[in-house]
């Protein structure tokens, strides 16, 4: 019964929890999807920024390469004469946004400058213009890093060096420009920069060639302008950094293999604003659905649990009624047999006295028959007392409270001192966990079990009785009473709890075979169960379960 109730309780709790748990799992799955969707939306924004940056890098490379290629073709036509006038040089570079122009001969000496700088004519500027030296030696177009112009002092520029063939040897045309002030700067501001963000075109040394931020004419490095971004770029080409008290996302793309890069950055609050708003709305819907679904699932589960609980209670009551009817049938059969025996004896002895006592039976013989009549009458009284006790267990209410079984068992053993007088019995009592029960009924049950153990070991010179426990079903503890006395037939263990089945021929209530029946009824009233186990030569163990306090 205890295990069945425990199992039923588990099933009931599982029924109540199943709906909410399933719903919570679905909500957890939706929450994971929500989090994944947020990361996906942010990754999409990151990808869009990276795509714009790559397009900007490709455009910048194509733009500069296209200008240089056209300049090489035009220079071969317009700047190939032995002498080139100042006016032709000015016309050649007009409209291209150059801040300065220099024409050098095949030995790297300055032929012309714009603006006009007569002091530079004939000088060799290779030490201050390494990109020109590289273009002249390798005969290929080169683009410089940011440097201070030799023609326009105090002006930071980027220059292209364009070598071209002439009948008078190879010449180099180089022009300085401020990229941020030309079409390239307009492109960065209008097509590349993200909302609330910035774009930077940097050379291989980290100096800013062009940017959407307003800077002066002097050379400024990215590490000076945005130290956290420069440090992050050293570690990874894309990622996050923190500046001005907020988090920023940045990405970069290579323009020239020797280190020029396009870098863009945007604050999280602006870059991820659409993604965050979408995720927020989805989260509100998810939270509302989760709360509503959880309440509905809990209500449905609770209703199902109450229904199952009612069905389980009806089944338990039906089982108790069947068990009670079975006990009544067995009791009726036993009563008809056990009460008939002393009544038959009473009738027989009374008949003998009636026939033989007047004049033909001595006083001693008559006293013997009277003693047998009284013995059978006492036997009948014991049977009636046992029946009354059994009946009270069916009708009476039990007073449940916390019971210290260790102390109770010790007291019962002390009370049985007279019953075991003169016996050598080793009694081992474990530190038993407390239980929930009726102290008076449990005392009666423990007394019966220990009294049976004493009787069972009567033929042993040194007996051993042990009281212990082990974990039971959920909410219960299993207690054990073991003795090494006479071992019952294993096939008759179930009959030990049948009313009027005698385990031992001596004792008080045990003499009429009701002791173990009373114990079983007491344990059953506590929602537990009791059973017996026996091994040949190993004694008998009575196990019973009682609820935890």
Coordinates of C-alpha atoms in Angstrom, one line a residue:
X1 CA 0.0 0.0 0.0
X2 CA 2.8 2.4 0.9
X3 CA 4.7 1.8 -2.3
X4 CA 1.5 2.0 -4.3
X5 CA 0.6 5.3 -2.7
X6 CA 4.1 6.6 -3.2
X7 CA 4.1 5.5 -6.8
X8 CA 0.6 7.1 -7.2
X9 CA 1.9 10.3 -5.6
X10 CA 4.8 10.4 -8.0
X11 CA 2.5 9.9 -10.9
X12 CA 0.2 12.6 -9.6
X13 CA 3.0 15.1 -9.2
X14 CA 4.3 14.1 -12.6
X15 CA 0.9 14.8 -14.0
X16 CA 0.8 18.2 -12.4
X17 CA 4.3 19.1 -13.5
X18 CA 4.2 17.5 -17.0
X19 CA 2.3 20.4 -18.6
X20 CA 4.3 23.2 -17.1
X21 CA 7.6 21.4 -17.7
X22 CA 6.7 20.7 -21.3
X23 CA 5.7 24.3 -21.7
X24 CA 8.8 25.5 -20.0
X25 CA 10.9 23.4 -22.3
X26 CA 9.1 25.0 -25.3
X27 CA 9.6 28.4 -23.8
X28 CA 13.3 27.6 -23.2
X29 CA 13.6 26.5 -26.8
X30 CA 11.8 29.7 -27.9
X31 CA 14.2 31.7 -25.6
X32 CA 17.2 30.0 -27.2
X33 CA 15.7 30.8 -30.6
X34 CA 15.2 34.4 -29.4
X35 CA 18.8 34.7 -28.3
X36 CA 20.0 33.1 -31.5
X37 CA 17.8 35.4 -33.6
X38 CA 19.3 38.4 -31.7
X39 CA 22.8 37.1 -32.5
X40 CA 21.8 36.4 -36.1
X41 CA 20.3 39.9 -36.5
X42 CA 23.5 41.5 -35.1
X43 CA 25.7 39.3 -37.2
X44 CA 23.6 40.4 -40.2
X45 CA 24.3 44.1 -39.3
X46 CA 28.0 43.2 -38.8
X47 CA 28.0 41.5 -42.2
X48 CA 26.4 44.5 -43.8
X49 CA 29.0 46.8 -42.4
X50 CA 31.8 44.5 -43.5
X51 CA 30.3 44.3 -47.0
X52 CA 30.1 48.1 -47.2
X53 CA 33.7 48.3 -46.0
X54 CA 35.0 45.8 -48.6
X55 CA 33.1 47.7 -51.4
X56 CA 34.7 50.9 -50.2
X57 CA 38.1 49.3 -50.2
X58 CA 37.6 48.0 -53.7
X59 CA 36.3 51.4 -54.9
X60 CA 39.2 53.2 -53.3
X61 CA 41.7 50.9 -55.0
X62 CA 40.0 51.2 -58.3
X63 CA 39.7 55.0 -58.0
X64 CA 43.3 55.6 -57.2
X65 CA 44.5 53.0 -59.8
X66 CA 42.3 54.5 -62.4
X67 CA 43.5 58.0 -61.8
X68 CA 47.1 56.9 -61.9
X69 CA 46.7 54.8 -65.1
X70 CA 45.1 57.8 -66.9
X71 CA 47.8 60.1 -65.6
X72 CA 50.4 57.8 -67.0
X73 CA 48.8 57.7 -70.4
X74 CA 48.2 61.5 -70.5
X75 CA 51.7 62.3 -69.2
X76 CA 53.3 60.4 -72.0
X77 CA 51.5 62.7 -74.4
X78 CA 51.6 66.0 -72.7
X79 CA 54.8 65.9 -70.6
X80 CA 57.3 64.2 -73.0
X81 CA 58.9 67.3 -74.6
X82 CA 62.5 68.1 -73.8
X83 CA 61.2 71.2 -72.0
X84 CA 57.8 71.4 -70.3
X85 CA 56.3 74.8 -69.5
X86 CA 54.9 75.7 -66.2
X87 CA 51.6 76.4 -67.9
X88 CA 51.4 73.0 -69.4
X89 CA 52.0 71.4 -66.0
X90 CA 49.2 73.4 -64.5
X91 CA 46.8 72.6 -67.3
X92 CA 47.7 68.9 -67.0
X93 CA 46.8 68.7 -63.3
X94 CA 43.8 71.1 -63.4
X95 CA 40.5 69.8 -62.0
X96 CA 42.0 66.7 -60.3
X97 CA 42.2 68.2 -56.8
X98 CA 46.0 68.1 -56.5
X99 CA 47.5 70.3 -53.8
X100 CA 51.0 70.0 -55.4
X101 CA 52.7 68.5 -58.5
X102 CA 56.3 67.7 -59.3
X103 CA 57.9 66.5 -62.6
X104 CA 61.2 64.7 -62.3
X105 CA 63.7 63.7 -65.0
X106 CA 65.2 60.2 -65.6
X107 CA 67.9 60.9 -62.9
X108 CA 65.3 61.9 -60.3
X109 CA 65.9 65.6 -60.4
X110 CA 63.1 68.1 -60.1
X111 CA 62.2 69.7 -63.4
X112 CA 59.0 71.6 -62.5
X113 CA 56.8 72.1 -59.5
X114 CA 53.3 73.4 -58.8
X115 CA 52.9 75.7 -57.0
X116 CA 56.1 77.2 -58.4
X117 CA 59.1 76.6 -56.1
X118 CA 62.3 77.8 -58.0
X119 CA 64.5 76.8 -55.2
X120 CA 63.6 73.1 -55.7
X121 CA 64.4 73.0 -59.4
X122 CA 67.4 70.6 -60.1
X123 CA 67.3 69.1 -56.6
X124 CA 67.2 65.4 -55.9
X125 CA 64.3 64.7 -53.5
X126 CA 64.7 60.9 -53.4
X127 CA 65.4 60.8 -49.7
X128 CA 62.2 62.6 -48.8
X129 CA 60.1 60.9 -51.5
X130 CA 60.8 57.2 -51.3
X131 CA 57.7 56.4 -53.4
X132 CA 59.2 58.4 -56.3
X133 CA 62.5 56.4 -56.0
X134 CA 60.5 53.2 -56.1
X135 CA 58.5 54.2 -59.1
X136 CA 61.6 55.3 -61.0
X137 CA 63.6 52.1 -60.2
X138 CA 60.8 49.6 -60.7
X139 CA 58.9 51.5 -63.5
X140 CA 55.5 51.0 -61.8
X141 CA 52.9 53.3 -60.3
X142 CA 53.3 53.7 -56.6
X143 CA 51.2 55.4 -53.9
X144 CA 52.9 56.9 -50.9
X145 CA 52.0 56.8 -47.3
X146 CA 51.0 60.1 -45.6
X147 CA 53.9 62.5 -45.5
X148 CA 54.6 66.2 -45.3
X149 CA 54.7 67.8 -48.7
X150 CA 58.1 69.2 -50.0
X151 CA 56.3 71.7 -52.2
X152 CA 53.6 72.9 -49.7
X153 CA 55.3 72.9 -46.3
X154 CA 53.2 72.0 -43.2
X155 CA 50.7 70.1 -45.4
X156 CA 50.2 66.4 -45.0
X157 CA 49.4 64.7 -48.3
X158 CA 49.3 61.4 -50.0
X159 CA 51.0 61.2 -53.4
X160 CA 51.0 59.0 -56.5
X161 CA 54.2 58.6 -58.5
X162 CA 53.6 57.8 -62.2
X163 CA 56.6 56.8 -64.3
X164 CA 56.2 57.3 -68.0
X165 CA 58.5 56.9 -71.1
X166 CA 59.7 59.9 -73.2
X167 CA 62.2 60.3 -76.0
X168 CA 64.4 61.8 -73.4
X169 CA 64.3 59.0 -70.9
X170 CA 61.9 57.9 -68.2
X171 CA 60.3 60.7 -66.3
X172 CA 58.1 60.6 -63.1
X173 CA 55.1 62.7 -62.4
X174 CA 54.0 62.8 -58.8
X175 CA 51.1 64.8 -57.3
X176 CA 50.0 65.2 -53.7
X177 CA 46.4 65.3 -52.7
X178 CA 44.3 65.5 -49.6
X179 CA 42.0 62.5 -50.0
X180 CA 39.4 63.7 -47.5
X181 CA 38.9 66.9 -49.4
X182 CA 38.3 65.3 -52.7
X183 CA 35.8 62.9 -54.3
X184 CA 37.2 60.1 -52.2
X185 CA 36.3 61.9 -49.0
X186 CA 32.8 62.7 -50.4
X187 CA 32.4 59.0 -51.1
X188 CA 33.4 57.9 -47.6
X189 CA 31.0 60.4 -46.0
X190 CA 28.0 59.7 -48.2
X191 CA 28.2 56.0 -49.1
X192 CA 30.4 54.2 -46.5
X193 CA 30.1 55.7 -43.1
X194 CA 27.5 53.8 -41.0
X195 CA 24.9 55.7 -38.9
X196 CA 26.6 57.5 -36.0
X197 CA 29.9 55.9 -37.0
X198 CA 33.2 56.8 -38.8
X199 CA 35.3 55.6 -41.7
X200 CA 39.1 55.8 -41.9
X201 CA 41.5 55.2 -44.8
X202 CA 44.9 54.5 -43.2
X203 CA 48.3 53.7 -44.6
X204 CA 50.7 51.0 -43.6
X205 CA 52.0 53.0 -40.7
X206 CA 48.5 53.6 -39.3
X207 CA 48.4 57.3 -40.4
X208 CA 45.0 58.6 -41.5
X209 CA 44.9 59.2 -45.3
X210 CA 41.2 60.2 -45.2
X211 CA 38.4 60.1 -42.7
X212 CA 34.9 61.3 -42.2
X213 CA 36.0 63.1 -39.0
X214 CA 37.2 66.6 -39.3
X215 CA 41.0 66.8 -38.9
X216 CA 43.6 69.5 -39.5
X217 CA 46.3 69.6 -42.1
X218 CA 48.9 67.8 -40.0
X219 CA 49.5 64.0 -40.0
X220 CA 47.4 62.2 -37.5
X221 CA 47.7 58.5 -36.6
X222 CA 44.8 56.3 -35.8
X223 CA 46.5 55.3 -32.5
X224 CA 46.4 58.9 -31.5
X225 CA 42.9 59.7 -32.6
X226 CA 41.2 56.4 -31.4
X227 CA 43.7 54.4 -29.4
X228 CA 41.3 51.6 -28.5
X229 CA 40.4 51.0 -32.2
X230 CA 44.1 51.0 -33.3
X231 CA 44.9 48.5 -30.5
X232 CA 42.0 46.3 -31.5
X233 CA 43.1 46.4 -35.2
X234 CA 46.5 45.1 -34.1
X235 CA 44.8 42.0 -32.8
X236 CA 41.9 41.3 -35.2
X237 CA 40.7 42.8 -38.5
X238 CA 37.2 43.0 -37.1
X239 CA 35.6 43.0 -33.7
X240 CA 34.6 45.3 -30.8
X241 CA 36.3 48.0 -28.8
X242 CA 35.2 50.5 -26.2
X243 CA 35.6 54.3 -26.7
X244 CA 33.9 57.4 -25.4
X245 CA 32.1 55.3 -22.7
X246 CA 30.3 53.0 -25.1
X247 CA 30.9 49.9 -27.2
X248 CA 31.8 50.1 -30.9
X249 CA 31.9 47.5 -33.6
X250 CA 34.6 47.8 -36.3
X251 CA 35.6 46.1 -39.4
X252 CA 38.4 46.6 -42.0
X253 CA 39.4 45.6 -45.5
X254 CA 42.8 45.6 -47.3
X255 CA 43.3 48.1 -50.1
X256 CA 47.0 47.6 -50.9
X257 CA 48.9 44.4 -50.1
X258 CA 51.5 46.5 -48.3
X259 CA 49.2 47.6 -45.5
X260 CA 46.6 50.2 -46.6
X261 CA 43.3 49.5 -45.1
X262 CA 39.7 50.8 -45.1
X263 CA 38.3 50.8 -41.5
X264 CA 34.8 51.6 -40.4
X265 CA 33.3 51.6 -37.0
X266 CA 29.8 52.2 -35.5
X267 CA 28.4 52.3 -31.9
X268 CA 26.4 49.3 -30.9
X269 CA 23.4 51.4 -29.9
X270 CA 23.1 52.7 -33.5
X271 CA 24.4 49.8 -35.4
X272 CA 22.2 47.2 -33.6
X273 CA 19.2 49.5 -33.0
X274 CA 17.0 47.7 -35.6
X275 CA 18.0 44.3 -34.5
X276 CA 17.5 45.2 -30.8
X277 CA 14.0 46.6 -31.5
X278 CA 13.0 43.4 -33.4
X279 CA 14.4 41.2 -30.7
X280 CA 12.6 43.3 -28.0
X281 CA 9.3 43.0 -29.7
X282 CA 9.8 39.3 -30.1
X283 CA 10.8 39.0 -26.5
X284 CA 7.6 40.8 -25.3
X285 CA 5.5 38.4 -27.3
X286 CA 7.4 35.4 -26.1
X287 CA 7.2 36.5 -22.4
X288 CA 3.4 37.1 -22.7
X289 CA 3.0 33.7 -24.4
X290 CA 5.2 32.1 -21.7
X291 CA 3.2 33.5 -18.8
X292 CA -0.2 32.7 -20.3
X293 CA 0.9 29.2 -21.4
X294 CA 2.5 28.4 -18.1
X295 CA -0.7 29.5 -16.2
X296 CA -2.8 27.5 -18.6
X297 CA -0.6 24.4 -18.4
X298 CA -0.5 24.6 -14.6
X299 CA -4.3 24.9 -14.4
X300 CA -4.8 22.0 -16.7
X301 CA -2.2 19.9 -14.9
X302 CA -3.7 20.7 -11.5
X303 CA -7.1 19.8 -12.8
X304 CA -5.8 16.5 -14.1
X305 CA -4.0 15.9 -10.9
X306 CA -7.1 16.5 -8.8
X307 CA -9.0 14.1 -11.0
X308 CA -6.3 11.4 -10.7
X309 CA -6.1 12.0 -7.0
X310 CA -9.8 11.4 -6.7
X311 CA -9.6 8.3 -8.8
X312 CA -6.6 7.1 -6.8
X313 CA -8.5 7.7 -3.5
X314 CA -11.5 5.8 -4.8
X315 CA -9.2 2.9 -5.9
X316 CA -7.5 2.9 -2.5
X317 CA -10.8 2.9 -0.7
X318 CA -12.1 0.1 -2.9
X319 CA -8.9 -1.9 -2.2
X320 CA -9.3 -1.3 1.5
X321 CA -12.9 -2.5 1.3
X322 CA -11.9 -5.6 -0.6
X323 CA -9.1 -6.3 1.9
X324 CA -11.5 -5.7 4.8
X325 CA -14.1 -8.0 3.3
X326 CA -11.4 -10.6 2.8
X327 CA -10.3 -10.2 6.4
X328 CA -14.0 -10.5 7.5
X329 CA -14.4 -13.7 5.5
X330 CA -11.2 -15.2 7.0
X331 CA -12.2 -14.0 10.4
X332 CA -15.6 -15.5 10.2
X333 CA -14.2 -18.8 9.1
X334 CA -11.6 -18.7 11.8
X335 CA -14.1 -17.7 14.5
X336 CA -16.5 -20.5 13.5
X337 CA -13.6 -22.9 13.9
X338 CA -11.8 -21.5 16.9
X339 CA -14.8 -20.7 19.0
X340 CA -16.4 -24.1 18.2
X341 CA -13.4 -25.9 19.7
X342 CA -13.6 -24.5 23.2
X343 CA -17.4 -24.7 23.1
X344 CA -17.3 -28.4 22.1
X345 CA -14.8 -29.0 24.9
X346 CA -17.0 -27.2 27.4
X347 CA -20.0 -29.2 26.4
X348 CA -18.1 -32.5 26.5
X349 CA -16.6 -31.9 29.9
X350 CA -19.9 -30.7 31.3
X351 CA -21.7 -33.8 30.0
X352 CA -19.0 -36.1 31.6
X353 CA -19.6 -34.3 34.9
X354 CA -23.3 -34.6 34.6
X355 CA -23.2 -38.3 33.9
X356 CA -20.4 -39.5 36.2
X357 CA -20.0 -37.0 39.1
X358 CA -23.1 -37.9 41.2
X359 CA -21.8 -40.9 43.3
X360 CA -19.3 -42.2 40.7
X361 CA -16.5 -39.6 40.4
X362 CA -14.1 -38.5 43.0
X363 CA -13.6 -34.9 44.0
X364 CA -10.1 -34.9 42.4
X365 CA -11.5 -36.1 39.1
X366 CA -14.3 -33.6 39.2
X367 CA -11.8 -30.8 40.0
X368 CA -9.7 -31.9 36.9
X369 CA -12.7 -31.6 34.6
X370 CA -13.7 -28.3 36.2
X371 CA -10.2 -27.0 35.5
X372 CA -10.4 -28.0 31.9
X373 CA -13.8 -26.3 31.6
X374 CA -12.3 -23.1 33.1
X375 CA -9.3 -23.3 30.7
X376 CA -11.5 -23.5 27.7
X377 CA -13.6 -20.7 29.0
X378 CA -10.4 -18.6 29.4
X379 CA -9.5 -19.6 25.9
X380 CA -12.8 -18.3 24.6
X381 CA -12.4 -15.1 26.6
X382 CA -9.0 -14.6 24.9
X383 CA -10.6 -15.1 21.5
X384 CA -13.3 -12.6 22.2
X385 CA -10.7 -10.1 23.5
X386 CA -8.6 -10.5 20.4
X387 CA -11.7 -10.0 18.3
X388 CA -12.5 -6.8 20.1
X389 CA -8.9 -5.5 19.6
X390 CA -9.0 -6.4 15.9
X391 CA -12.4 -4.7 15.6
X392 CA -11.2 -1.5 17.3
X393 CA -8.3 -1.2 14.8
X394 CA -10.8 -1.1 12.0
X395 CA -13.0 1.5 13.6
X396 CA -10.8 3.7 15.8
X397 CA -9.0 6.9 14.7
X398 CA -5.3 7.1 15.0
X399 CA -3.4 10.0 16.5
X400 CA -0.5 10.8 14.2
X401 CA 2.6 12.5 15.6
X402 CA 6.4 12.2 15.4
X403 CA 7.5 9.0 17.1
X404 CA 11.1 8.2 18.2
X405 CA 11.2 4.5 17.4
X406 CA 14.6 4.0 18.9
X407 CA 13.4 5.1 22.4
X408 CA 10.0 3.3 22.0
X409 CA 11.8 0.0 21.0
X410 CA 14.2 0.3 23.9
X411 CA 11.2 0.8 26.3
X412 CA 9.4 -2.2 24.9
X413 CA 12.5 -4.4 25.3
X414 CA 12.8 -3.3 28.9
X415 CA 9.2 -4.2 29.5
X416 CA 9.8 -7.7 28.2
X417 CA 12.5 -8.3 30.7
X418 CA 10.3 -10.7 32.7
X419 CA 9.3 -12.7 29.6
X420 CA 12.9 -13.2 28.7
X421 CA 14.1 -13.8 32.2
X422 CA 16.9 -16.4 32.4
X423 CA 17.6 -16.2 28.7
X424 CA 20.9 -15.2 27.0
X425 CA 19.7 -12.9 24.3
X426 CA 21.9 -10.5 22.3
X427 CA 19.8 -7.5 21.4
X428 CA 21.1 -5.1 18.8
X429 CA 19.2 -1.9 18.4
X430 CA 20.2 0.5 15.6
X431 CA 19.7 4.3 15.8
X432 CA 16.3 4.2 14.0
X433 CA 15.0 7.2 12.2
X434 CA 11.8 8.7 13.5
X435 CA 8.5 8.1 11.8
X436 CA 5.0 9.5 11.7
X437 CA 2.4 7.4 13.6
X438 CA 0.3 6.7 16.6
X439 CA 2.6 6.0 19.6
X440 CA 0.2 3.6 21.3
X441 CA -0.5 1.5 18.2
X442 CA 3.2 1.4 17.3
X443 CA 4.1 0.3 20.8
X444 CA 1.6 -2.6 20.5
X445 CA 3.1 -3.6 17.1
X446 CA 6.7 -3.5 18.3
X447 CA 5.7 -5.4 21.5
X448 CA 4.2 -8.2 19.4
X449 CA 7.2 -8.4 17.0
X450 CA 9.7 -8.5 19.8
X451 CA 7.6 -11.0 21.8
X452 CA 7.5 -13.3 18.8
X453 CA 11.2 -13.0 18.4
X454 CA 11.8 -14.0 22.0
X455 CA 9.4 -17.0 21.6
X456 CA 11.0 -18.0 18.3
X457 CA 14.5 -18.1 19.8
X458 CA 13.5 -20.0 23.0
X459 CA 15.3 -23.2 22.0
X460 CA 18.6 -21.4 21.4
X461 CA 21.1 -21.2 24.2
X462 CA 22.4 -17.9 22.9
X463 CA 19.8 -16.0 20.8
X464 CA 20.3 -13.0 18.6
X465 CA 17.6 -10.4 18.0
X466 CA 18.3 -7.3 15.8
X467 CA 16.2 -4.2 15.1
X468 CA 17.4 -2.0 12.2
X469 CA 16.3 -0.1 9.1
X470 CA 17.0 0.7 5.5
X471 CA 15.7 3.3 3.0
X472 CA 12.2 2.6 1.9
X473 CA 9.9 3.9 -0.9
X474 CA 9.7 7.7 -1.3
X475 CA 8.3 9.2 1.9
X476 CA 8.8 6.0 3.9
X477 CA 11.4 4.1 6.0
X478 CA 11.6 0.3 6.1
X479 CA 12.2 -1.1 9.6
X480 CA 13.5 -4.6 10.3
X481 CA 13.1 -7.1 13.2
X482 CA 15.3 -10.1 12.7
X483 CA 15.8 -13.2 15.0
X484 CA 17.8 -16.3 14.5
X485 CA 15.2 -18.6 16.0
X486 CA 12.9 -21.2 14.4
X487 CA 12.4 -20.6 10.7
X488 CA 8.9 -20.9 9.4
X489 CA 8.1 -22.8 6.2
X490 CA 8.7 -20.2 3.4
X491 CA 5.4 -21.4 1.8
X492 CA 3.5 -20.4 4.9
X493 CA 4.9 -16.9 5.4
X494 CA 1.9 -15.1 4.0
X495 CA -0.4 -17.1 6.3
X496 CA 1.4 -15.7 9.4
X497 CA -0.7 -12.5 9.1
X498 CA -4.0 -14.4 8.8
X499 CA -6.2 -14.1 12.0
X500 CA -6.0 -17.1 14.4
X501 CA -2.9 -18.5 12.6
X502 CA -0.5 -19.4 15.5
X503 CA 3.2 -18.7 15.0
X504 CA 4.1 -20.1 18.5
X505 CA 1.9 -22.2 20.9
X506 CA 2.7 -19.9 23.9
X507 CA 2.2 -16.3 24.9
X508 CA -0.9 -14.1 25.4
X509 CA -2.6 -12.8 22.3
X510 CA -0.2 -14.9 20.3
X511 CA -1.8 -17.9 21.9
X512 CA -4.9 -17.3 19.8
X513 CA -3.0 -16.3 16.6
X514 CA -4.1 -12.7 16.4
X515 CA -0.8 -10.9 17.2
X516 CA 0.6 -10.6 13.7
X517 CA -2.8 -9.9 12.3
X518 CA -3.0 -6.9 14.6
X519 CA 0.5 -5.8 13.6
X520 CA -0.4 -5.9 9.9
X521 CA -3.6 -3.9 10.6
X522 CA -1.6 -1.3 12.6
X523 CA 1.0 -0.9 9.8
X524 CA -1.8 -0.8 7.2
X525 CA -3.6 2.0 9.1
X526 CA -0.3 4.0 8.8
X527 CA -0.3 3.5 5.0
X528 CA 2.6 1.0 5.2
X529 CA 2.9 -2.7 4.6
X530 CA 4.6 -5.6 6.4
X531 CA 6.0 -8.8 5.1
X532 CA 8.1 -11.7 6.4
X533 CA 11.3 -13.3 5.0
X534 CA 12.9 -16.6 6.1
X535 CA 16.0 -18.5 5.2
X536 CA 16.6 -22.1 6.3
X537 CA 18.8 -21.9 9.4
X538 CA 19.0 -18.1 9.1
X539 CA 16.0 -17.1 11.1
X540 CA 13.1 -14.8 10.3
X541 CA 13.0 -11.1 9.4
X542 CA 9.8 -9.1 9.6
X543 CA 10.0 -5.9 7.5
X544 CA 7.5 -3.0 7.6
X545 CA 7.3 0.5 6.2
X546 CA 6.2 3.6 8.1
X547 CA 5.9 7.2 6.8
X548 CA 8.5 9.8 7.5
X549 CA 7.6 12.6 9.9

